[in-house]
C-alpha positions as semicolon CSV with decimal commas, in nm:
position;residue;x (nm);y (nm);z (nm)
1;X;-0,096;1,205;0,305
2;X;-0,281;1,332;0,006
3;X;-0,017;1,517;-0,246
4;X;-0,273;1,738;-0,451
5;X;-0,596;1,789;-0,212
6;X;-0,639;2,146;-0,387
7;X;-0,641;1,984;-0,745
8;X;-0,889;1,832;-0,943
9;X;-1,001;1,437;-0,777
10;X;-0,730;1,177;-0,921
11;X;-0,898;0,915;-1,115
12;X;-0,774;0,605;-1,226
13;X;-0,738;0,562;-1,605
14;X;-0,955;0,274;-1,741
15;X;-0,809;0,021;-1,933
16;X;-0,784;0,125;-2,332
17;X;-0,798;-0,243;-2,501
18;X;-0,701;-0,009;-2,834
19;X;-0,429;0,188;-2,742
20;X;-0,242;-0,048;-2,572
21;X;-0,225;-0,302;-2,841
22;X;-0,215;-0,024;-3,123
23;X;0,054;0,142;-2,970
24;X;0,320;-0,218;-2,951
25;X;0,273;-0,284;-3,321
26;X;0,545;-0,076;-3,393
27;X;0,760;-0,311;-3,163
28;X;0,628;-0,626;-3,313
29;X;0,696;-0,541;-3,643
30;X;1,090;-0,447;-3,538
31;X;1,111;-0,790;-3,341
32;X;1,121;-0,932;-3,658
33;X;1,393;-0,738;-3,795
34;X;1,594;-0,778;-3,488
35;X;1,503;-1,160;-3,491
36;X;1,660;-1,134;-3,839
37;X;1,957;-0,905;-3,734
38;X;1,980;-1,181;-3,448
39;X;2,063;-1,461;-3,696
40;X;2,297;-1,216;-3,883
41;X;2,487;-1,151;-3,591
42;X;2,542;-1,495;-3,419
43;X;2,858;-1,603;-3,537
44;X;3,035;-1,244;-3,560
45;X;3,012;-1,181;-3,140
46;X;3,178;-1,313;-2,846
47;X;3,017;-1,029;-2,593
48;X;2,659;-0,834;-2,500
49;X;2,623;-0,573;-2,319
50;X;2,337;-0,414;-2,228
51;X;2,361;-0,054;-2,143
52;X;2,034;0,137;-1,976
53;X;1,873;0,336;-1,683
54;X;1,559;0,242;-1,539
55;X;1,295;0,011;-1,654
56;X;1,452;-0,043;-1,967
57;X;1,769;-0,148;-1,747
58;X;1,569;-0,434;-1,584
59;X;1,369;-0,574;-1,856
60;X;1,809;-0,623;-1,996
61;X;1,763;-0,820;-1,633
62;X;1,527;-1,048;-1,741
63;X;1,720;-1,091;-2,112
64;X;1,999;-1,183;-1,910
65;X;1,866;-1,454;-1,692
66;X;1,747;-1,671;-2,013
67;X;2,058;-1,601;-2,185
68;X;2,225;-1,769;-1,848
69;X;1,991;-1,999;-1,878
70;X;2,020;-2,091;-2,182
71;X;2,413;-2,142;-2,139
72;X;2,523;-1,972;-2,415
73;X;2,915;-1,921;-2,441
74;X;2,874;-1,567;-2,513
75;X;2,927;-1,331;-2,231
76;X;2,689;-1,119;-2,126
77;X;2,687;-0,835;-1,910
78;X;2,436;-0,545;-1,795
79;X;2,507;-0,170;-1,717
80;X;2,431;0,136;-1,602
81;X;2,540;0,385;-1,866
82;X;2,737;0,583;-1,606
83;X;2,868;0,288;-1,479
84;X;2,955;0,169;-1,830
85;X;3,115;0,478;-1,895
86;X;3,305;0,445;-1,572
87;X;3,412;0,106;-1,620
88;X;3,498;0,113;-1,990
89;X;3,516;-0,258;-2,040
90;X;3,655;-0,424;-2,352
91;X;3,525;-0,320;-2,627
92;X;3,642;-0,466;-2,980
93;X;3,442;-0,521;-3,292
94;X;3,327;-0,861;-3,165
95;X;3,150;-0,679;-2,893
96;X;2,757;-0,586;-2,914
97;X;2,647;-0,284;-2,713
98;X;2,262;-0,287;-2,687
99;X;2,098;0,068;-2,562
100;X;1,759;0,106;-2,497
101;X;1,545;0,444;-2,361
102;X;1,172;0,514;-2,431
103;X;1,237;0,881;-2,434
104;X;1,566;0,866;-2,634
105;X;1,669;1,182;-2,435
106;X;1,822;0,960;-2,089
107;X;2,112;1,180;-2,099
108;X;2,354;0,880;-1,926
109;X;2,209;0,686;-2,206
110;X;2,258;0,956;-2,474
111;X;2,663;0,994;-2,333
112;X;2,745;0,661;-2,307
113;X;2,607;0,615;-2,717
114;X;2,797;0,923;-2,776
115;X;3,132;0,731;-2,680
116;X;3,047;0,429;-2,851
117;X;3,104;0,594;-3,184
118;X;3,465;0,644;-3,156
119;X;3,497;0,272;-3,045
120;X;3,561;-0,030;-3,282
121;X;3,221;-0,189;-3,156
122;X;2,906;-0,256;-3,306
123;X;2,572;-0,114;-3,140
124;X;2,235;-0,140;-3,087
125;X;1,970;0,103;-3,008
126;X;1,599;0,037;-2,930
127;X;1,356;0,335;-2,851
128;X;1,068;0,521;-2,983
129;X;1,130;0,764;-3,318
130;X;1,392;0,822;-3,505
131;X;1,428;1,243;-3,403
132;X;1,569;1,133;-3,088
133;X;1,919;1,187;-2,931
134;X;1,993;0,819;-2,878
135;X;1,893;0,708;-3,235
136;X;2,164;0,927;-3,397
137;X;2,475;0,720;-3,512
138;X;2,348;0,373;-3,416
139;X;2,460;0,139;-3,643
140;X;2,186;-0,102;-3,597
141;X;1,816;0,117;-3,522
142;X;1,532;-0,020;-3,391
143;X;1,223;0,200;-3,344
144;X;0,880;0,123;-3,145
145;X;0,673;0,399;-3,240
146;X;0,544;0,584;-2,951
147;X;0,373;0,461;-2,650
148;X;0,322;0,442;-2,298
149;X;0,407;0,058;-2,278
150;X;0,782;0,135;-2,355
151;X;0,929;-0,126;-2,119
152;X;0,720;-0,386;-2,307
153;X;0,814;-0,246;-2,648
154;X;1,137;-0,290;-2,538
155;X;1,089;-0,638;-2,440
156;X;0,931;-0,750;-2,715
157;X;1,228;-0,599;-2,981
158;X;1,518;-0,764;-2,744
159;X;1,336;-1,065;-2,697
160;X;1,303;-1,147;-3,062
161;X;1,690;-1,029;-3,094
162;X;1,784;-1,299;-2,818
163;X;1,544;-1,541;-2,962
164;X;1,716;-1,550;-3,339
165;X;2,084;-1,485;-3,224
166;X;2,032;-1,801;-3,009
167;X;1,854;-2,014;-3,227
168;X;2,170;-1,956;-3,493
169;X;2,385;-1,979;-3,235
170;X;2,348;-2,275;-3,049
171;X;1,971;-2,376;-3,198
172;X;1,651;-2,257;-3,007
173;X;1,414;-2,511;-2,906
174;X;1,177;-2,244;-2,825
175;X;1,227;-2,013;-3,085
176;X;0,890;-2,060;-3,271
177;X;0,703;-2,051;-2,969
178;X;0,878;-1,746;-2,847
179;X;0,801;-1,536;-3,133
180;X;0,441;-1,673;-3,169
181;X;0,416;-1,534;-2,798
182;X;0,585;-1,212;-2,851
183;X;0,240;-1,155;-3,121
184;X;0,019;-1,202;-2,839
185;X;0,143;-1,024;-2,563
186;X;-0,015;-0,688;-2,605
187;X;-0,363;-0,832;-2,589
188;X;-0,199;-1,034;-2,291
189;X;-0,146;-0,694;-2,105
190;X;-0,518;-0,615;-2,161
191;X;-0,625;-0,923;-2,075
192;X;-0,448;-0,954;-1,745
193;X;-0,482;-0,561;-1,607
194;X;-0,876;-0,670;-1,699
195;X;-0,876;-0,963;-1,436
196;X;-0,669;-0,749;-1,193
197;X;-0,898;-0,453;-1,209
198;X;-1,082;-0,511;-0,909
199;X;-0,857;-0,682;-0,682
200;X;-0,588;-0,351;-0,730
201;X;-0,882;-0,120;-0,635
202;X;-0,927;-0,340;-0,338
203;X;-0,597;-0,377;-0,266
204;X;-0,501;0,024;-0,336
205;X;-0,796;0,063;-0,089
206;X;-0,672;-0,134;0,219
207;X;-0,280;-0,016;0,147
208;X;-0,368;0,373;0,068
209;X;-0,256;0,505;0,413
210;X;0,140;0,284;0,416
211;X;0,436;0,461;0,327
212;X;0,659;0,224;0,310
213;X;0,582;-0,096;0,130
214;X;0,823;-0,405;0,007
215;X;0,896;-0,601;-0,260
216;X;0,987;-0,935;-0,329
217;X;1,061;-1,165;-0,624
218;X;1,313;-1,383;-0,760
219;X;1,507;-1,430;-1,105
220;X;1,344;-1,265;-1,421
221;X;1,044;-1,146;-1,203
222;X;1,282;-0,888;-1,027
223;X;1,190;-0,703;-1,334
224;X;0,870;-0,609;-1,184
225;X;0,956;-0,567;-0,842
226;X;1,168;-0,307;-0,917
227;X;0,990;-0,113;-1,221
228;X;0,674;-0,144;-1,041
229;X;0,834;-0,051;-0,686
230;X;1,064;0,211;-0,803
231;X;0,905;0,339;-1,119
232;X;0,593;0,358;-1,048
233;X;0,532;0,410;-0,635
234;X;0,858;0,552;-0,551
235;X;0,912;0,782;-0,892
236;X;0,506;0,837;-0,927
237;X;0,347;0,829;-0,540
238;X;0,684;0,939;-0,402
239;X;0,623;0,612;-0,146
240;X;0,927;0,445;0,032
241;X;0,842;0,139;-0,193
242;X;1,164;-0,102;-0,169
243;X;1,224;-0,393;-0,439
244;X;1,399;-0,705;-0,278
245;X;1,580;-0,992;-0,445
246;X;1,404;-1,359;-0,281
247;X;1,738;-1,463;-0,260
248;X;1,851;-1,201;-0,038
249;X;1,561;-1,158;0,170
250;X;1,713;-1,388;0,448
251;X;2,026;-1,206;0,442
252;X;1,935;-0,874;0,675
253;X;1,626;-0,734;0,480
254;X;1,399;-1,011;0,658
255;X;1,492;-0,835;0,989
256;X;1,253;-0,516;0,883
257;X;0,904;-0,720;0,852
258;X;0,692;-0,702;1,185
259;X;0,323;-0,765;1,194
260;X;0,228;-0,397;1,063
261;X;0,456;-0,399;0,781
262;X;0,276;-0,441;0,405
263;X;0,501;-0,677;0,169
264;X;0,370;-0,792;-0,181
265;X;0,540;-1,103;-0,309
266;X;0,572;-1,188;-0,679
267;X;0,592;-1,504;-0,789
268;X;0,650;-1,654;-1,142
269;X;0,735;-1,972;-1,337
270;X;1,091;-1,949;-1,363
271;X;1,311;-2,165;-1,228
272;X;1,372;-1,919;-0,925
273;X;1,016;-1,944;-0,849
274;X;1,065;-2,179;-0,502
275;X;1,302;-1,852;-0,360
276;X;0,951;-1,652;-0,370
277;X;0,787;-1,911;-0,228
278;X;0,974;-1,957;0,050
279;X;0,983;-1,555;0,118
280;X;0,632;-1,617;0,078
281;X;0,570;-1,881;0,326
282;X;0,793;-1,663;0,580
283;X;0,629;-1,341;0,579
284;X;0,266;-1,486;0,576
285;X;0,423;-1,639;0,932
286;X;0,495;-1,333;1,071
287;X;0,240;-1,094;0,927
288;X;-0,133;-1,090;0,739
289;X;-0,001;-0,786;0,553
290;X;0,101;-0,992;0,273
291;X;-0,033;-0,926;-0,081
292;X;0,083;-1,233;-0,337
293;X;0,052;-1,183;-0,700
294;X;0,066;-1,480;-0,878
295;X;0,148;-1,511;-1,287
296;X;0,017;-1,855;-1,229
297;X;-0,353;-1,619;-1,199
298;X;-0,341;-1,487;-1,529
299;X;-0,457;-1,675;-1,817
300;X;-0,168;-1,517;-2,051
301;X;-0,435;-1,631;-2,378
302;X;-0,207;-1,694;-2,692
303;X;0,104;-1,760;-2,513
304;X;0,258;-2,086;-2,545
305;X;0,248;-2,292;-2,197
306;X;0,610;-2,366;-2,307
307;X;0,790;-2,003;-2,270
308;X;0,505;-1,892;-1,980
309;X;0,785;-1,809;-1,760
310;X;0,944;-1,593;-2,016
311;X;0,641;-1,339;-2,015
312;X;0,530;-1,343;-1,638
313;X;0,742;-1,035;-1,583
314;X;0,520;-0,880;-1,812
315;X;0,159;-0,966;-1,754
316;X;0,215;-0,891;-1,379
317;X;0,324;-0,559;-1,427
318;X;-0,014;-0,518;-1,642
319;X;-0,177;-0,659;-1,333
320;X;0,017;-0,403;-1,117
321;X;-0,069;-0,122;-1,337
322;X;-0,446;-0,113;-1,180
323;X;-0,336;-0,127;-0,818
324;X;-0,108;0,197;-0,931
325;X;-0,377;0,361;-1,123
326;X;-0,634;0,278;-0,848
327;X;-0,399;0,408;-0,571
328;X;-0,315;0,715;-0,719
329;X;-0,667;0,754;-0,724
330;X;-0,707;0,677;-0,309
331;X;-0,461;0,912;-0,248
332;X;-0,565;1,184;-0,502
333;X;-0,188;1,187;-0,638
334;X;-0,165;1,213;-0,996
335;X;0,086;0,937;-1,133
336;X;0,220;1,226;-1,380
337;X;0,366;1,440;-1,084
338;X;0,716;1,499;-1,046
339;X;0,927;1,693;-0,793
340;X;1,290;1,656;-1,018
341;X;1,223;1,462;-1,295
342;X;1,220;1,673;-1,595
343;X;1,166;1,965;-1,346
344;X;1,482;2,081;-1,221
345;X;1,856;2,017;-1,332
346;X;2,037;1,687;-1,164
């Protein structure tokens, strides 16, 4: 089903080496502050939480997988802002509340930072310009400039954040390597939606007439499952796209595969990475209507073989970006059109 037949022919949007790495300096200069701010704050918390919708919401995921990881006493949890709000955990001035929203307007987002003012907490807000709803009354502001590659602006603030708190903390083996990384990630986005070009036209191609596809990865890499399967084909191609947890896959989901159904399975170089692999080696048993993308593919130039795993998440959604552009194009629907969001009320 074509969405816009009448329109002007969707194209996809070629790769802009400039923008994209213009438009994260702005987030690589705050990383150090928050790196600093990190340090600061090290000693002076027992708790994180991090509060966000969406994509900003899972790249918290992957933040919260190295912090396990990394077996840090502090606790750390991740919310929903309505949930948050529902919940009201404890909150006392030994508690850090991190919020996050490219467009600073996520009205959940905006309430929940609205209630954190009148609590004895301290907070934490990352998003794009300081005119925005969410950036009023933070104590602690951390601003990326705007772009279009908010979730890894986001990423690369909270990342440096995590990577000084920890290495006060409890000492971070990695931390040099980490923030040496962090530098050259936006020409790692380039570099890997360049090698990726013309397999996700291929692949956009062959998939173009599915409407339903799935999505599976394990531990940090859920990240992309779900910002590439709901943010991008379910939010912008309005596809029944469906993210799956590896580890859950056996559980009931597997029951839905059959040789006609189209699964892509991400796998990265995390310690979870076996739980993809044996997802993989399952539904390449039972169907040839597998796509596997691999961070293992993707040179990631500039970051440190040490802390690979750390940035998979990120270079394959760079990857993933093509097949979206070049699908959008197969199927002539712009990825800019929206039925409710920022259309109607809800």
């Amino acid at each position: 089903m074509t969405i816009s037949d009448a329109g002007p022919a969707v194209v996809a949007s070629p790769i802009n080496r400039e923008l994209i790495i213009n438009s994260l300096q702005g987030a690589l200069q705050a990383k150090n502050a928050a790196a600093t701010l990190g340090r600061d704050l090290a000693h002076q918390i027992d708790r994180i939480y991090f509060v966000a919708c969406g994509a900003p919401n899972r790249v918290m995921l992957s933040l919260e997988y190295w912090l396990d990881h990394a077996r840090t006493d502090l606790q750390v949890k991740r919310y929903f802002p309505a949930e948050f709000l529902a919940m009201q955990p404890h909150l006392d001035e030994r508690t850090l509340v991190i919020l996050a929203s490219k467009s600073g307007t996520t009205q959940e987002t905006v309430q929940a930072a609205q209630f954190l003012r009148s609590q004895p907490c301290r907070t934490l807000v990352v998003t794009t310009t300081a005119d925005k709803p969410l950036a009023q009354g933070a104590q602690h502001l951390f601003l990326m400039g705007e772009t279009e590659q908010a979730h890894t602006g986001i990423y690369i603030v909270l990342q440096g954040l995590m990577a000084g708190l920890l290495d006060a903390r409890h000492g971070y083996p990695l931390y040099d390597q980490v923030m040496r990384s962090l530098d050259a990630l936006p020409a790692v986005l380039v570099e890997s939606a360049e090698v990726s070009d013309a397999r996700g036209r291929a692949d956009a191609h062959t998939y173009r007439d599915d409407h339903t596809l799935y999505h599976l990865a394990s531990g940090p890499v859920f990240t992309t499952a779900y910002v590439f399967g709901v943010c991008m084909l379910m939010e912008m191609q309005w596809l029944h796209s469906v993210p799956f947890e590896a580890a859950e896959w056996f559980h009931g989901p597997f029951e839905i595969l059959d040789a006609q159904t189209p699964v892509m399975v991400l796998l990265g170089e995390d310690p979870s990475r076996p739980l993809a692999e044996r997802a993989l080696t399952f539904c390449r048993k039972y169907t040839n209507r597998v796509m596997k993308y691999d961070s293992r593919d993707l040179p990631m130039t500039g970051v440190d073989p040490e802390v690979r795993a750390l940035f998979a998440p990120y270079a394959l959604q760079a990857a993933l970006n093509r097949f979206a552009e070049h699908l959008a194009a197969e199927r002539n629907h712009s990825l800019d059109t929206r039925r409710y969001m920022w259309v109607t009320d809800y």
